[in-house]
GROMACS .gro file of C-alpha atoms in nm:
model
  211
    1UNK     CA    1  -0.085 -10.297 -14.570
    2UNK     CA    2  -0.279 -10.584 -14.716
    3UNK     CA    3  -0.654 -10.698 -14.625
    4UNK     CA    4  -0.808 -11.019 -14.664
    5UNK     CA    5  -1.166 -11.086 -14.595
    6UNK     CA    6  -1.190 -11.454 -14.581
    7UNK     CA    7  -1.506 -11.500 -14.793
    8UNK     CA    8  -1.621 -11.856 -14.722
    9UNK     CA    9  -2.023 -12.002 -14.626
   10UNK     CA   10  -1.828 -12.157 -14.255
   11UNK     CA   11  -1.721 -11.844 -14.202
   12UNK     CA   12  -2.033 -11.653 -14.238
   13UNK     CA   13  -2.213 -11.846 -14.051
   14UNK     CA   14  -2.010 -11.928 -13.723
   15UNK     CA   15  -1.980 -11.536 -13.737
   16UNK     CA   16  -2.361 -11.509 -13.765
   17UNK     CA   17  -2.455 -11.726 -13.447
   18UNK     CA   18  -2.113 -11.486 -13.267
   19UNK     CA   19  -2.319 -11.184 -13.341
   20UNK     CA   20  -2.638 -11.335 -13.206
   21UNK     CA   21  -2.665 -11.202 -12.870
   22UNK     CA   22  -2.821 -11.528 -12.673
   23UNK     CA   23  -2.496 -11.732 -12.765
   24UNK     CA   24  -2.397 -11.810 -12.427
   25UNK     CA   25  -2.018 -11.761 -12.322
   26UNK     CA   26  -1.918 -12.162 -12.360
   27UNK     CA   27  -2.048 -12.145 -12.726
   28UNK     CA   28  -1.899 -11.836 -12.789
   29UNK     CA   29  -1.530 -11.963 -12.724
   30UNK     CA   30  -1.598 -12.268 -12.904
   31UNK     CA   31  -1.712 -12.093 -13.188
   32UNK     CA   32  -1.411 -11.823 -13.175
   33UNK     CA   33  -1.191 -12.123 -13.173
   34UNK     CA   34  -1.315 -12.261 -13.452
   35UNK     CA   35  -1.375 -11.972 -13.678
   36UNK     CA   36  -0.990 -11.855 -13.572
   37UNK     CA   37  -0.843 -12.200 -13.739
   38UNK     CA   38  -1.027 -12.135 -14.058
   39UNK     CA   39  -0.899 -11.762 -14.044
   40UNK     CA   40  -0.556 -11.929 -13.945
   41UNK     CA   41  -0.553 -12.119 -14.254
   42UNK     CA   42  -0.590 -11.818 -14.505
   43UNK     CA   43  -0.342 -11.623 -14.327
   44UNK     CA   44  -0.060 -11.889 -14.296
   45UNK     CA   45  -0.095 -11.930 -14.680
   46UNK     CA   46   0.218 -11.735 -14.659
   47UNK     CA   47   0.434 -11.885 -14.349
   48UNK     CA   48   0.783 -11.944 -14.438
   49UNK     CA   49   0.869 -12.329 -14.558
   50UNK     CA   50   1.209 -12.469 -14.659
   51UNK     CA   51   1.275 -12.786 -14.868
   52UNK     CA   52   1.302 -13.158 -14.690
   53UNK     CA   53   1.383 -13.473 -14.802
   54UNK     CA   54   1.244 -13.728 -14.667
   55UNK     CA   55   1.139 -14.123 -14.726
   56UNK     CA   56   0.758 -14.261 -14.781
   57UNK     CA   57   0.700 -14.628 -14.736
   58UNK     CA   58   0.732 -14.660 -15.148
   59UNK     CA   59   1.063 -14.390 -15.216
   60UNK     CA   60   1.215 -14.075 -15.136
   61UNK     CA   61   1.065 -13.776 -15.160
   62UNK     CA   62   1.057 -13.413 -15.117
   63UNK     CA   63   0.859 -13.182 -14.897
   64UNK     CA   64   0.844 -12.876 -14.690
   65UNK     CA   65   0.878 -12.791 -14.336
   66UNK     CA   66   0.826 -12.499 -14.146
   67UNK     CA   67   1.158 -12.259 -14.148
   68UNK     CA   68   1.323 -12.128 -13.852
   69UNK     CA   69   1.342 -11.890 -13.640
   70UNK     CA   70   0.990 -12.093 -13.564
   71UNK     CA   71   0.660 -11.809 -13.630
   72UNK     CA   72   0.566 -11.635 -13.308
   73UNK     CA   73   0.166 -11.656 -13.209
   74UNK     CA   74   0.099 -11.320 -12.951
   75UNK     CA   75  -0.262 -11.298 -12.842
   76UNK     CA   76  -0.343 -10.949 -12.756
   77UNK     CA   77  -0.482 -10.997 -12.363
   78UNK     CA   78  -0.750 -11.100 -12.245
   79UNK     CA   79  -0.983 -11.157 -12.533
   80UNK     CA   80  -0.686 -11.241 -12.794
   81UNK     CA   81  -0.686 -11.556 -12.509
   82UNK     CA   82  -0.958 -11.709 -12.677
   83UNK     CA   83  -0.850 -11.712 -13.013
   84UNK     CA   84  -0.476 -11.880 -12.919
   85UNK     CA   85  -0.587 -12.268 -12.931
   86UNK     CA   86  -0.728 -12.199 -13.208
   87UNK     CA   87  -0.469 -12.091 -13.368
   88UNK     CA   88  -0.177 -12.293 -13.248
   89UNK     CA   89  -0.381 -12.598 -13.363
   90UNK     CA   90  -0.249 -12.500 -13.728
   91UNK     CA   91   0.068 -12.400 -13.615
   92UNK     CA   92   0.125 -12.649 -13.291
   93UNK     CA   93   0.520 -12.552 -13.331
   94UNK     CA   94   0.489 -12.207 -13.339
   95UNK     CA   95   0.618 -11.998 -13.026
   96UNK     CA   96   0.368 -11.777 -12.831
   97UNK     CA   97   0.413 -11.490 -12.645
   98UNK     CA   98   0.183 -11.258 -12.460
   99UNK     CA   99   0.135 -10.919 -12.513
  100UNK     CA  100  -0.115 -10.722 -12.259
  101UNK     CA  101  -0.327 -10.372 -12.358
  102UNK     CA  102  -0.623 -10.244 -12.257
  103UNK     CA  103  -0.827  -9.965 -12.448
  104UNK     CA  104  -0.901  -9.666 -12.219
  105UNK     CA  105  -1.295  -9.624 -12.266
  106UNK     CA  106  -1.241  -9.203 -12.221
  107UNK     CA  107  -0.968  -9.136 -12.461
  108UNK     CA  108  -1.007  -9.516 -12.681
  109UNK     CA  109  -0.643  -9.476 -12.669
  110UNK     CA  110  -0.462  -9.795 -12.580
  111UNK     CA  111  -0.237  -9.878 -12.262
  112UNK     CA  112   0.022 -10.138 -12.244
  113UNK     CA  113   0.028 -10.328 -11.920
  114UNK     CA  114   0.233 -10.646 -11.981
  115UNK     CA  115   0.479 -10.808 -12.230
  116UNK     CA  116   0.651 -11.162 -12.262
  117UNK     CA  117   0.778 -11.174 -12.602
  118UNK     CA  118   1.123 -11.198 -12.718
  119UNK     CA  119   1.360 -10.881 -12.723
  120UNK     CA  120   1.459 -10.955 -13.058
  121UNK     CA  121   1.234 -11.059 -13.343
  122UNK     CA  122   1.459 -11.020 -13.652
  123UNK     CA  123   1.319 -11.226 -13.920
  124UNK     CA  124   1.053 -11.402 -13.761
  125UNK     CA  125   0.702 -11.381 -13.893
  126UNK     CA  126   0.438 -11.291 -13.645
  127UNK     CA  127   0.073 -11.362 -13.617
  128UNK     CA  128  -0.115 -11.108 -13.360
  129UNK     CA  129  -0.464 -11.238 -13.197
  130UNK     CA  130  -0.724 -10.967 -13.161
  131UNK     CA  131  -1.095 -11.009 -13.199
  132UNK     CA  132  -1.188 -10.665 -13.295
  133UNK     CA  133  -1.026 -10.446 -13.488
  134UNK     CA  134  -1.222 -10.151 -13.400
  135UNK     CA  135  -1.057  -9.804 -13.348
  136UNK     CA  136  -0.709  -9.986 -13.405
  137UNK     CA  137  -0.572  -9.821 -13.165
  138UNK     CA  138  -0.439 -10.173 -13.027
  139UNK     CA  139  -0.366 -10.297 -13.297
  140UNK     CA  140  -0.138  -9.997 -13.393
  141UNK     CA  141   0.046 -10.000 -13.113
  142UNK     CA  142   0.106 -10.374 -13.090
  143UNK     CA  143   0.246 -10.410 -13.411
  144UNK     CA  144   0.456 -10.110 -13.366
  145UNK     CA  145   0.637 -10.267 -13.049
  146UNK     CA  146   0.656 -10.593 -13.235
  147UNK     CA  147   0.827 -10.404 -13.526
  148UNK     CA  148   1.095 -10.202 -13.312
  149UNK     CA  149   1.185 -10.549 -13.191
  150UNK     CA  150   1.275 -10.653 -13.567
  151UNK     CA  151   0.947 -10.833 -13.654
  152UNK     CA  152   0.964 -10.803 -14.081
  153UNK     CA  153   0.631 -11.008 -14.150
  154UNK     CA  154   0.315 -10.932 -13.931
  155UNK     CA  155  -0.010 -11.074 -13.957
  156UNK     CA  156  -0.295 -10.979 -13.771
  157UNK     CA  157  -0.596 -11.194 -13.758
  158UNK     CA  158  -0.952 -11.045 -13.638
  159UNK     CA  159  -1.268 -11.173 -13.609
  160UNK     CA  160  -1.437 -10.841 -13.736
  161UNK     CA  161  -1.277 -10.479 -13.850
  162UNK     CA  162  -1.435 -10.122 -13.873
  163UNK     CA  163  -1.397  -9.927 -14.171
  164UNK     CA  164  -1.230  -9.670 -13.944
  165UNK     CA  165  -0.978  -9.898 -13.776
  166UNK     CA  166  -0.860  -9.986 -14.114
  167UNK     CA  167  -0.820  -9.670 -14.222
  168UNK     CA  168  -0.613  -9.597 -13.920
  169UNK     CA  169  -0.404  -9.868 -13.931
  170UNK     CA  170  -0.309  -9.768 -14.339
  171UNK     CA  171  -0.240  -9.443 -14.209
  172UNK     CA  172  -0.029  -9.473 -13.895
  173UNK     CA  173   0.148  -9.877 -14.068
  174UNK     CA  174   0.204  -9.733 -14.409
  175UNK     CA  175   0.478  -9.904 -14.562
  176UNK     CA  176   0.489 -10.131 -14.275
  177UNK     CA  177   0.508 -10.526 -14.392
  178UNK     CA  178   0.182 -10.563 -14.240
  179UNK     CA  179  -0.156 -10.794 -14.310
  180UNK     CA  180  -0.480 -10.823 -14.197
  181UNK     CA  181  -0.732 -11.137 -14.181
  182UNK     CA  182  -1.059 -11.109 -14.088
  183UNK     CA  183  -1.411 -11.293 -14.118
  184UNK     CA  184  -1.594 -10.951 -14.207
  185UNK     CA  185  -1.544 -10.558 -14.254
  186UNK     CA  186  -1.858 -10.396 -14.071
  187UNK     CA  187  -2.035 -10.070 -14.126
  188UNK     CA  188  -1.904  -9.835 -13.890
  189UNK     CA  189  -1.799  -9.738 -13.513
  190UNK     CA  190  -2.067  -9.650 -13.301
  191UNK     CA  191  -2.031  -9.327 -13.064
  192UNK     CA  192  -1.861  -9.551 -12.786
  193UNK     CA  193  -1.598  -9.679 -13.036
  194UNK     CA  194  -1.772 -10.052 -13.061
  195UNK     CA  195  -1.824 -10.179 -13.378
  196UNK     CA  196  -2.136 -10.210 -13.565
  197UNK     CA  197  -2.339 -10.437 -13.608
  198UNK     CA  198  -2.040 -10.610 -13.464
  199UNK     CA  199  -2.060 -10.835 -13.166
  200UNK     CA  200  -2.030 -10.691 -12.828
  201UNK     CA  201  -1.724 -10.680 -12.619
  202UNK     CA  202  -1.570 -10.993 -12.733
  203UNK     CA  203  -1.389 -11.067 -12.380
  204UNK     CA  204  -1.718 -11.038 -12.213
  205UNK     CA  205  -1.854 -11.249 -12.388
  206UNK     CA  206  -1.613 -11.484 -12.387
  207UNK     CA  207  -1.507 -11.476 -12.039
  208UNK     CA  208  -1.824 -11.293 -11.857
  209UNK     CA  209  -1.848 -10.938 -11.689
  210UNK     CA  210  -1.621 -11.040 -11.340
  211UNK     CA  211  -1.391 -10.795 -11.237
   0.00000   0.00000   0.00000
């Protein structure tokens, strides 16, 4: 499994004004939306292109266009919501599909609740939307169902990541064609599994406390 911390002055500081905790919920989306294209654009570096030819207004040419099958985009529900314009702005002809977990808060295992994804991904490169990798128990899990469905390129993108949720996800995706993007690696895991200094529950704050 590769990591890339995207190391870049934007970056750090749309992250900074996420973490501050009187950035109200309409400035928190707009800022995960716009810190999730610059993430986007490190971790499409990679997305799968084939040769074009084409004509300019002076001569032909060629270029590159994206390959098919088309990438898939699957935002982890609800918070991975808030980070899918965002990313489908770089990749507008990308596919998206919809995978629903929810972390139970007494074992921090996760639950699967919904899916709307293709049953087979063979060959198609796949971009998962969490904001926190934090136990990565989510994470885990997600990618393994996208990989029994023949997904052979997976990228997960992240707003932040615990030193223990990468660990766990080495462990339990070893050998797995797995990466992860992410604005910043934090210290630890507090005792309730959120990460610190972190942000706060990311859906929260994105969408409020109803329910």
């Amino acid at each position: 499994m590769r990591i890339h911390v995207v190391d870049h002055p934007l970056v750090a500081h749309k992250l900074t004004t996420l973490r501050d905790k009187r950035t109200d919920s309409p400035t928190f989306r707009r800022l995960s939306d716009e810190l999730v294209t610059l993430l986007a654009y490190e971790a499409t570096r990679d997305v799968r292109t084939e040769q074009v030819d084409i004509e300019s207004p002076v001569t032909a040419t060629t270029g590159v266009k994206l390959s098919h099958p088309r990438p898939l985009v699957v935002p982890i529900l609800r918070a991975g919501l808030g980070m899918l314009d965002g990313m489908v702005r770089l990749l507008p002809t990308a596919e998206v599909g919809f995978l629903g977990m929810i972390r139970n808060e007494e074992t921090l295992k996760a639950e699967t609740y919904a899916t709307r994804m293709p049953d087979d991904l063979s060959g198609r490169q796949v971009y998962v939307l969490d904001p926190m990798l934090a136990t990565g128990g989510t994470l885990v899990a997600a990618i393994q169902e996208l990989i029994s469905r023949g997904a052979d390129d997976v990228t997960a993108i992240c707003l932040l990541a615990a030193p223990e949720g990468v660990e766990v996800m080495e462990r339990e995706l070893a050998g797995a064609p797995v990466t992860v993007v992410t604005a910043s690696i934090d210290e630890r895991l507090n005792e309730n599994g959120y990460i610190v200094p972190g942000l706060g529950d990311a859906g929260d704050r994105m969408y409020g406390t109803a329910g």
